[in-house]
Short mmCIF file of C-alpha atoms in Angstrom, two decimals:
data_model
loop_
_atom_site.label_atom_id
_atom_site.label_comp_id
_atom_site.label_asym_id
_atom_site.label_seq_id
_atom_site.Cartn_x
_atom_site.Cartn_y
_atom_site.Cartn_z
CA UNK A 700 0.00 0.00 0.00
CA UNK A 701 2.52 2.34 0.79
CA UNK A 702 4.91 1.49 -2.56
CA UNK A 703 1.56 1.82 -4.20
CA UNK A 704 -0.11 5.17 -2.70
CA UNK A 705 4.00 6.78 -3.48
CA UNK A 706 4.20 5.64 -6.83
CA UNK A 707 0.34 6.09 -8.03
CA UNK A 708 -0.93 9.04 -5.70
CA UNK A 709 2.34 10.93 -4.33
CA UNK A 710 4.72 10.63 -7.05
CA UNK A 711 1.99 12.37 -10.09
CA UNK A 712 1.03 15.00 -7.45
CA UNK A 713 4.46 16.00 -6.66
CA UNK A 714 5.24 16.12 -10.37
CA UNK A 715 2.25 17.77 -11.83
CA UNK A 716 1.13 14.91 -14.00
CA UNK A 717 -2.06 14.83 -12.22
CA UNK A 718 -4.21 17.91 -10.96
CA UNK A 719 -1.76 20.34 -12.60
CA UNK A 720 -4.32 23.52 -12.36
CA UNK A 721 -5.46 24.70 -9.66
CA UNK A 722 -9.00 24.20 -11.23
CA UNK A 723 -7.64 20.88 -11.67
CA UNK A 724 -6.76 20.59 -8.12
CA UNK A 725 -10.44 21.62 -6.31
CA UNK A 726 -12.28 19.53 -8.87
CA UNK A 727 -10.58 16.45 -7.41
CA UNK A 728 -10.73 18.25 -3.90
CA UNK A 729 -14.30 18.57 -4.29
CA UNK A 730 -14.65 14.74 -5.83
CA UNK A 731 -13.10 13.52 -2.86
CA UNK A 732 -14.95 14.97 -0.24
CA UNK A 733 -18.13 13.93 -2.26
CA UNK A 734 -17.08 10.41 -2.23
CA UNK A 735 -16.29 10.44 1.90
CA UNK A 736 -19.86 12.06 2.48
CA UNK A 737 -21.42 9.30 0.13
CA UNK A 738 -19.92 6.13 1.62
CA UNK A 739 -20.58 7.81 5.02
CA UNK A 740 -24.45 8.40 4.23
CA UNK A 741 -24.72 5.08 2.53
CA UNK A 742 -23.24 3.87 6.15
CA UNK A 743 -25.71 5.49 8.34
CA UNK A 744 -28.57 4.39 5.81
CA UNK A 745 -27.39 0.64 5.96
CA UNK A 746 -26.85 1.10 9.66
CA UNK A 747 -23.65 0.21 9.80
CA UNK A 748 -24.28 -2.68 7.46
CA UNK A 749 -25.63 -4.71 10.44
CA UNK A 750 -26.32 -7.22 7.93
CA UNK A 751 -23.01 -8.73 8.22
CA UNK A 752 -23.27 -9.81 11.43
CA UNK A 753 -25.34 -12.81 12.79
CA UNK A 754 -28.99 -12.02 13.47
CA UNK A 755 -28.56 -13.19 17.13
CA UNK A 756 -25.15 -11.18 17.22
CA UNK A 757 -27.20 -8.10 16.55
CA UNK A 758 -29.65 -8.69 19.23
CA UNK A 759 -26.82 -9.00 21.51
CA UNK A 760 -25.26 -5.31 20.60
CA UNK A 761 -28.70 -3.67 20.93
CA UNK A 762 -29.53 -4.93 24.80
CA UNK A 763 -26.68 -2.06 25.51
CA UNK A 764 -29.69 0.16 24.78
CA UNK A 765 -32.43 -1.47 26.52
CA UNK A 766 -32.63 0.71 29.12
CA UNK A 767 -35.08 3.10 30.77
CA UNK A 768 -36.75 4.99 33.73
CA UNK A 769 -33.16 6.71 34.15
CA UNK A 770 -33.34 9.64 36.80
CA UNK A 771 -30.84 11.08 38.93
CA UNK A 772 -32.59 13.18 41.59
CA UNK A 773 -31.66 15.01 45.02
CA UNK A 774 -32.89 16.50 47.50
CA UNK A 775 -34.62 19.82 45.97
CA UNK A 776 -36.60 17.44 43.94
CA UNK A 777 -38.12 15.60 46.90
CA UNK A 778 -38.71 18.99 48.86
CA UNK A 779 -40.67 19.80 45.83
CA UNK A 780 -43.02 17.01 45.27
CA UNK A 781 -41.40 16.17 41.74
CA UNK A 782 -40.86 12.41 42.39
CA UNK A 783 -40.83 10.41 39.35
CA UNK A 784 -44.79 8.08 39.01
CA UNK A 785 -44.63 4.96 38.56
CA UNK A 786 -47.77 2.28 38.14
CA UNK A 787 -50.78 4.13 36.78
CA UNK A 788 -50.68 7.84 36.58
CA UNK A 789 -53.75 8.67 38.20
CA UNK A 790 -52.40 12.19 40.17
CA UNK A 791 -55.42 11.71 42.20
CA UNK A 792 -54.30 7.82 43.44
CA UNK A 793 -52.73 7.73 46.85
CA UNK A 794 -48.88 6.41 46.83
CA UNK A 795 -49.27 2.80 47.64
CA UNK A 796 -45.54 2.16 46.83
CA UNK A 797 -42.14 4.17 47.00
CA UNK A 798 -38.76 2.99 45.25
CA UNK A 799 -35.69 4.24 46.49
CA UNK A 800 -32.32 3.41 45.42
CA UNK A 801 -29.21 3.59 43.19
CA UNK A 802 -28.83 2.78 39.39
CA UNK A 803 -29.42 -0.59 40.30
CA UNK A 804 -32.72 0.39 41.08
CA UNK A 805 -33.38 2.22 37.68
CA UNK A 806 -32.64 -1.20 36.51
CA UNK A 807 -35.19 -2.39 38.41
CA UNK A 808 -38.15 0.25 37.90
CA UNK A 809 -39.71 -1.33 34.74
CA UNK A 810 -40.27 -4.09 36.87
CA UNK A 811 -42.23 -2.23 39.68
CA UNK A 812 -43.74 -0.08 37.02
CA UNK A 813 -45.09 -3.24 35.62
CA UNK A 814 -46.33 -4.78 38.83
CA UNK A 815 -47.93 -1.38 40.26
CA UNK A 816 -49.74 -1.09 36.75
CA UNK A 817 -51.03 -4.35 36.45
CA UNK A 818 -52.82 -4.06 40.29
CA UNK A 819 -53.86 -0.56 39.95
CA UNK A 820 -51.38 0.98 42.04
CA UNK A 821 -49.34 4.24 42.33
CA UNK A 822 -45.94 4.65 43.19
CA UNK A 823 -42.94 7.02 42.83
CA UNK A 824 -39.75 6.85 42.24
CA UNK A 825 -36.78 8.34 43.99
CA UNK A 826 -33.05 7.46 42.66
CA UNK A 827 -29.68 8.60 42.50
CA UNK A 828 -26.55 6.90 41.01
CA UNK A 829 -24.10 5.41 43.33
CA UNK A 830 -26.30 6.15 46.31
CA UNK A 831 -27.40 3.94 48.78
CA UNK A 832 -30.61 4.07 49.96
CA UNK A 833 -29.93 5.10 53.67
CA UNK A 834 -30.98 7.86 55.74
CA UNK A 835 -27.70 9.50 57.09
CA UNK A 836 -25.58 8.17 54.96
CA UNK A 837 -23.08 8.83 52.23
CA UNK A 838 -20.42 7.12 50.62
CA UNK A 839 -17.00 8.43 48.45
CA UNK A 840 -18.59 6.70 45.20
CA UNK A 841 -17.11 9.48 42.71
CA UNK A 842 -20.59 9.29 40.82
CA UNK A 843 -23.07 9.75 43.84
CA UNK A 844 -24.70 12.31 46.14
CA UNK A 845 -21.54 12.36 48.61
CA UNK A 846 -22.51 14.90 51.13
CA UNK A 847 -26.06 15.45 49.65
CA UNK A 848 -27.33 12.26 50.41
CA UNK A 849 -28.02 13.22 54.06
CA UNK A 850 -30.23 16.03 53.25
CA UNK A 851 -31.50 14.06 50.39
CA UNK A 852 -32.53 10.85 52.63
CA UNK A 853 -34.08 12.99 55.10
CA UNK A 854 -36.42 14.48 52.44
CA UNK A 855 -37.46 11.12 51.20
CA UNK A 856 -38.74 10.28 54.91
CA UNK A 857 -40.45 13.75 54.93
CA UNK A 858 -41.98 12.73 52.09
CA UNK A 859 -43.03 9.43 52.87
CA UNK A 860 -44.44 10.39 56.20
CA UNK A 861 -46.34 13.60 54.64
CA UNK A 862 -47.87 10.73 52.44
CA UNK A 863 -48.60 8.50 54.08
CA UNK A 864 -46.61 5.75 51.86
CA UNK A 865 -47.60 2.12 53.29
CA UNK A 866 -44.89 0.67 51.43
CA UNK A 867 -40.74 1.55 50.73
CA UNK A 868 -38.70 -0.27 48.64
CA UNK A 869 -34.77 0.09 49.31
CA UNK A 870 -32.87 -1.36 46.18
CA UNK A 871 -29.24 -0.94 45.39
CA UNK A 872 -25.77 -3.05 44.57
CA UNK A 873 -25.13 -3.26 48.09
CA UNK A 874 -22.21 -4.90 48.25
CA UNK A 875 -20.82 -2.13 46.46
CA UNK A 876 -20.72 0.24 49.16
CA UNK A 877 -19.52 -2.27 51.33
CA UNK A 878 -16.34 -2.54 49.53
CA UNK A 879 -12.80 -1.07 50.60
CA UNK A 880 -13.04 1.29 48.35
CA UNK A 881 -16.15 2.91 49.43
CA UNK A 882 -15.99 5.05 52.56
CA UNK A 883 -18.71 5.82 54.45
CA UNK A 884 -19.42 8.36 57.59
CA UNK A 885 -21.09 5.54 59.37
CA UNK A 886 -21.22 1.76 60.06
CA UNK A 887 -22.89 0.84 57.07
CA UNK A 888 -24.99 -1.65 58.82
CA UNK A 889 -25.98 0.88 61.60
CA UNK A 890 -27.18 2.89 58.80
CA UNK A 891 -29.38 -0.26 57.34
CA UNK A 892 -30.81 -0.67 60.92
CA UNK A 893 -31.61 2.83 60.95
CA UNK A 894 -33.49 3.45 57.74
CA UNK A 895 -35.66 0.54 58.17
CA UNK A 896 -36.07 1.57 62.23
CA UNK A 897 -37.09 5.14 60.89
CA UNK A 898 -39.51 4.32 58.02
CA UNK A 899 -41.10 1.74 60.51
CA UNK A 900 -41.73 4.66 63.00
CA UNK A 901 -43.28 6.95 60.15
CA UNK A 902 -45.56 4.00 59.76
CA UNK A 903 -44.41 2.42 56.41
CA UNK A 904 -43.11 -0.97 55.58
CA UNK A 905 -39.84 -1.24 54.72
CA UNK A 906 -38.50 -3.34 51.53
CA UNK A 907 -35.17 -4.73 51.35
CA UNK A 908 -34.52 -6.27 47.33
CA UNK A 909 -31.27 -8.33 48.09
CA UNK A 910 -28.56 -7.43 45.09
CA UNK A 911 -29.61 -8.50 41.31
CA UNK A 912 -26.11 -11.43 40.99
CA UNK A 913 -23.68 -9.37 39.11
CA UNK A 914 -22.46 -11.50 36.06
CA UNK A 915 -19.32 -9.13 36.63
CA UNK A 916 -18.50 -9.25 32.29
CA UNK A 917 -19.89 -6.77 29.78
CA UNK A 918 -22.63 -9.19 28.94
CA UNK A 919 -23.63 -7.38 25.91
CA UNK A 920 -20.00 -7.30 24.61
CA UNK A 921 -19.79 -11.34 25.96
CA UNK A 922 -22.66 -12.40 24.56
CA UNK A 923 -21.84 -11.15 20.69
CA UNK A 924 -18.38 -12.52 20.78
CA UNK A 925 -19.69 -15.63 22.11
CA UNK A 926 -22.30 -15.93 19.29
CA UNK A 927 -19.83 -14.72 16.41
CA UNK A 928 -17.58 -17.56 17.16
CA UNK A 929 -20.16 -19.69 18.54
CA UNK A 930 -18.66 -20.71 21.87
CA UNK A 931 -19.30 -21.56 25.68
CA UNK A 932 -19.29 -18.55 27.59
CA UNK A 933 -20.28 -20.26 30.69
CA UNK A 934 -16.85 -19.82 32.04
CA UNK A 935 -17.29 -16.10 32.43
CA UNK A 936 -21.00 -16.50 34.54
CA UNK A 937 -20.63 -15.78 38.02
CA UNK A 938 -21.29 -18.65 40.70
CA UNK A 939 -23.24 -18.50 43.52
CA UNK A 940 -22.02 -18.23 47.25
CA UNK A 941 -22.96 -17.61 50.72
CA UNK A 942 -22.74 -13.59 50.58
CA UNK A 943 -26.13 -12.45 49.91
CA UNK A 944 -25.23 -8.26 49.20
CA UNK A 945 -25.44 -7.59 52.60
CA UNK A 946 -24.27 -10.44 54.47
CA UNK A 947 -22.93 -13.91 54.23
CA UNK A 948 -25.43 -16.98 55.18
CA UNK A 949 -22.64 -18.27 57.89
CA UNK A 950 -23.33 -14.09 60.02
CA UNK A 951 -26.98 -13.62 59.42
CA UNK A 952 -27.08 -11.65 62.19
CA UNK A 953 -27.79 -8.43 60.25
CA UNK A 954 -30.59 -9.73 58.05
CA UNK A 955 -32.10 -10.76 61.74
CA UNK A 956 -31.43 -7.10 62.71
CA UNK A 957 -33.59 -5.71 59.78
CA UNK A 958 -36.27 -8.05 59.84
CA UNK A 959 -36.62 -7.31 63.95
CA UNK A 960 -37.82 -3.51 63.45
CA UNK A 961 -40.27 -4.95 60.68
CA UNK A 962 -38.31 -5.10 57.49
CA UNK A 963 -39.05 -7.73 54.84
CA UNK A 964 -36.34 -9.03 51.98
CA UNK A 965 -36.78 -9.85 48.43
CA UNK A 966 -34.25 -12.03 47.53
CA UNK A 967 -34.17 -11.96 43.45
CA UNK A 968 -30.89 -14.36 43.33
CA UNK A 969 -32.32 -17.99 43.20
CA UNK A 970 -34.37 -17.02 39.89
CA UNK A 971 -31.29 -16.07 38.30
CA UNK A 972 -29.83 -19.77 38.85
CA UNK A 973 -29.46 -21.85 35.98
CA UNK A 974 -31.42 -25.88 36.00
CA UNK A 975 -28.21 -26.75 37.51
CA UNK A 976 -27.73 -24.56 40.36
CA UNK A 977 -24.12 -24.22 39.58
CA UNK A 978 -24.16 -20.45 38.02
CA UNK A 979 -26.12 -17.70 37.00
CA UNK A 980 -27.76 -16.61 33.60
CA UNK A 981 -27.18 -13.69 32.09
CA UNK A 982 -30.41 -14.77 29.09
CA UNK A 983 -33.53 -16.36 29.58
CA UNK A 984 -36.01 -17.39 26.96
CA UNK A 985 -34.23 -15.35 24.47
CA UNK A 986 -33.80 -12.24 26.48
CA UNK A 987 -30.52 -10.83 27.54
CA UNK A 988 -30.84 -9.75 31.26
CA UNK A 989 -28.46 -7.53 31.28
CA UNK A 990 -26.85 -4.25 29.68
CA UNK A 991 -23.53 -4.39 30.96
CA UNK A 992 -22.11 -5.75 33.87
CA UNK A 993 -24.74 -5.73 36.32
CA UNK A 994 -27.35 -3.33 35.46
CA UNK A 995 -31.04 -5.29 34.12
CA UNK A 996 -32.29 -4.45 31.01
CA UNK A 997 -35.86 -3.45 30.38
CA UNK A 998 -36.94 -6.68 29.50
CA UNK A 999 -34.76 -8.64 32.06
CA UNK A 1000 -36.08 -6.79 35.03
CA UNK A 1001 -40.09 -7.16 33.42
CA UNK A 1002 -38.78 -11.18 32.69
CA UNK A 1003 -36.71 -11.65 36.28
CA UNK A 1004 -38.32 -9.28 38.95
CA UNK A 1005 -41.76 -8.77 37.82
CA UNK A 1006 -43.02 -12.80 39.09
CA UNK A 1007 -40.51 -12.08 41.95
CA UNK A 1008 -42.75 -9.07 42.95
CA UNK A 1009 -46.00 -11.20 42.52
CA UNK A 1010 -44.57 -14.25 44.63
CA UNK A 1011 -42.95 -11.81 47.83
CA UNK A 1012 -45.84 -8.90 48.40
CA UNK A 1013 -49.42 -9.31 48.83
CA UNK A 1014 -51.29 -6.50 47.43
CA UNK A 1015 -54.89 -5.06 47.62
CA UNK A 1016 -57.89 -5.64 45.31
CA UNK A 1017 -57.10 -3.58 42.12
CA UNK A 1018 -58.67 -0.54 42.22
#
C-alpha cells in the first residue's frame, strides 16, 4: 500500500502529472470529499451494514440500549413534590408504593412499574446513582450524592411520612458500598438498621430487594463474541455463594437485625440460577438480562423481577 499510494498518488502529485491547475486541483478536492460524504451516508442508511453480522449477534449489541426509567434526583426534587410516578398515573391515586435506590434500582423500575400497573397501584420513584438508599448516609462513590445524600434521605422520609406511603422499597448493589473502596461516615450496617427503624416509625413498611447477581463481564460485549464464534461462555457466569449483598449466610445476624424492626427481603438471586444450580444466567427465553455488567435491562427486570414481585408482596384488590 505504501509502494503503491507513493508511486500512483504521491509521485503524479508531486510532479504535476495529475491535478496540474489549480481548477484541476479543487475539482478532485471537491470529488473527494463527495465520495467520503457518500460512503458515510450510505453507512448510516445501511446502519452500519448490520447485515453482516449474525442475526442473534445483533440482538446481543442492541440490549446495551435497553434501558429506561433513568433519573438522577436530590434532594430539591423531593422537597418539591417532583418524584418520578410509577404504576398508573392517576395524580389523584394515593402512593401505595415508593422505590428508592441507586442505578441498580433504575434497573429495576420497569419491573415495579409493571407490577404497580397491572394491580392498579401508584408509586414514585426516587433514585440517585451510586447512592445507597440510607438515611444519614453517604459514601465516596465518585458518581453519587456524597454529602447530599443526608439532606436528600431525610427528604425522602419527609416525604413518605407527609404521604402517608404504606410501602418503601430500598434497592441498590449493596455490596458495592460495602467494599474497601467505598468510605462511608457511618457503620454501614448501623445505617441499614436505621433506615428501616425510621420508616417503621413513620408508619411504612420497609422493603429490602437483596442485590440482582452481578455476572461481573460486559454481557452485551460477551454475549456477541460468544455468538460470532459460537462458543461456551459459561466460564465467564458468576457462581453463587454464601454472601447475599449484605451479608454472608454463615453471620446472618444483620438480616435478623432488619427483619426485627419490621423489614421484609426480596431475595431476586435464586431465579437467576441456571437448571443446575451451579451459576447464573445472564439470558432467559431469548432475552438478555443484562446491559452491561450488572445493570437489568428493560426486559430482564419485566422477565426476572416482575413474578418475583408477585410471589414476595401481597397486594390489595385492584382498584
Amino acid at each position: 500500500l505504501a509502494v503503491g499510494s507513493w508511486r500512483y498518488v504521491e509521485t503524479p502529485f508531486r510532479k504535476r502529472k495529475l491535478c496540474a491547475t489549480k481548477r484541476a486541483i479543487l475539482a478532485f478536492g471537491a470529488a473527494g470529499i463527495a465520495a467520503v460524504f457518500a460512503l458515510g451516508k450510505i453507512t448510516t442508511l445501511q446502519d452500519g451494514f448490520r447485515q453482516r453480522f449474525p442475526v442473534s449477534a445483533v440482538a446481543a449489541a442492541e440490549a446495551k440500549n435497553d434501558k429506561a426509567l433513568t433519573h438522577e434526583m436530590n434532594a430539591s426534587h423531593v422537597e418539591a413534590g417532583k418524584l418520578i410516578p410509577i404504576g398508573i398515573k392517576d395524580p389523584a391515586a394515593p402512593i401505595w408504593g415508593l422505590v428508592w435506590g441507586d442505578s441498580f434500582a433504575m434497573a429495576a423500575m420497569p419491573a415495579f412499574d409493571e407490577f404497580m400497573t397491572r394491580h392498579g397501584l401508584a408509586g414514585r420513584q426516587v433514585t440517585h446513582s451510586a447512592t445507597a438508599p440510607l438515611l444519614g448516609y453517604y459514601s465516596s462513590a465518585p458518581w453519587g450524592l456524597k454529602r447530599e445524600a443526608i439532606p436528600f434521605g431525610k427528604a425522602i422520609l419527609d416525604y413518605v411520612r407527609a404521604h402517608h406511603i404504606p410501602n418503601v422499597f430500598l434497592v441498590g448493589s449493596w455490596g458495592r458500598y460495602r467494599s474497601p473502596e467505598q468510605i462511608g461516615n457511618m457503620n454501614f450496617d448501623q445505617a441499614l438498621i436505621n433506615t428501616v427503624a425510621n420508616l417503621s416509625e413513620v408508619g411504612a413498611q420497609p422493603w429490602i430487594m437483596l442485590s440482582v447477581p452481578g455476572p461481573s463481564v460486559d454481557v452485551p460485549r460477551l454475549l456477541f463474541r460468544a455468538r460470532m464464534k459460537q462458543v461456551d461462555y459459561s466460564r465467564f457466569l458468576s457462581r453463587p455463594s454464601s454472601f447475599n449483598g449484605l451479608h454472608c449466610y454463615s453471620r446472618d445476624d444483620l438480616l435478623d437485625k432488619i427483619t426485627a424492626p419490621g423489614g421484609k427481603l426480596i431475595d431476586p438471586r435464586p431465579l437467576f440460577l441456571d437448571e443446575s444450580g451451579t451459576h447464573y444466567v445472564i439470558e432467559k427465553d431469548g432475552i438478555i438480562l443484562y446491559w452491561d455488567d450488572g445493570h437489568l435491562t428493560v426486559s430482564g427486570a419485566k422477565r426476572m423481577l416482575t413474578p418475583l414481585l408477585e410471589q414476595t408482596i401481597s397486594t390489595p384488590p385492584l382498584h
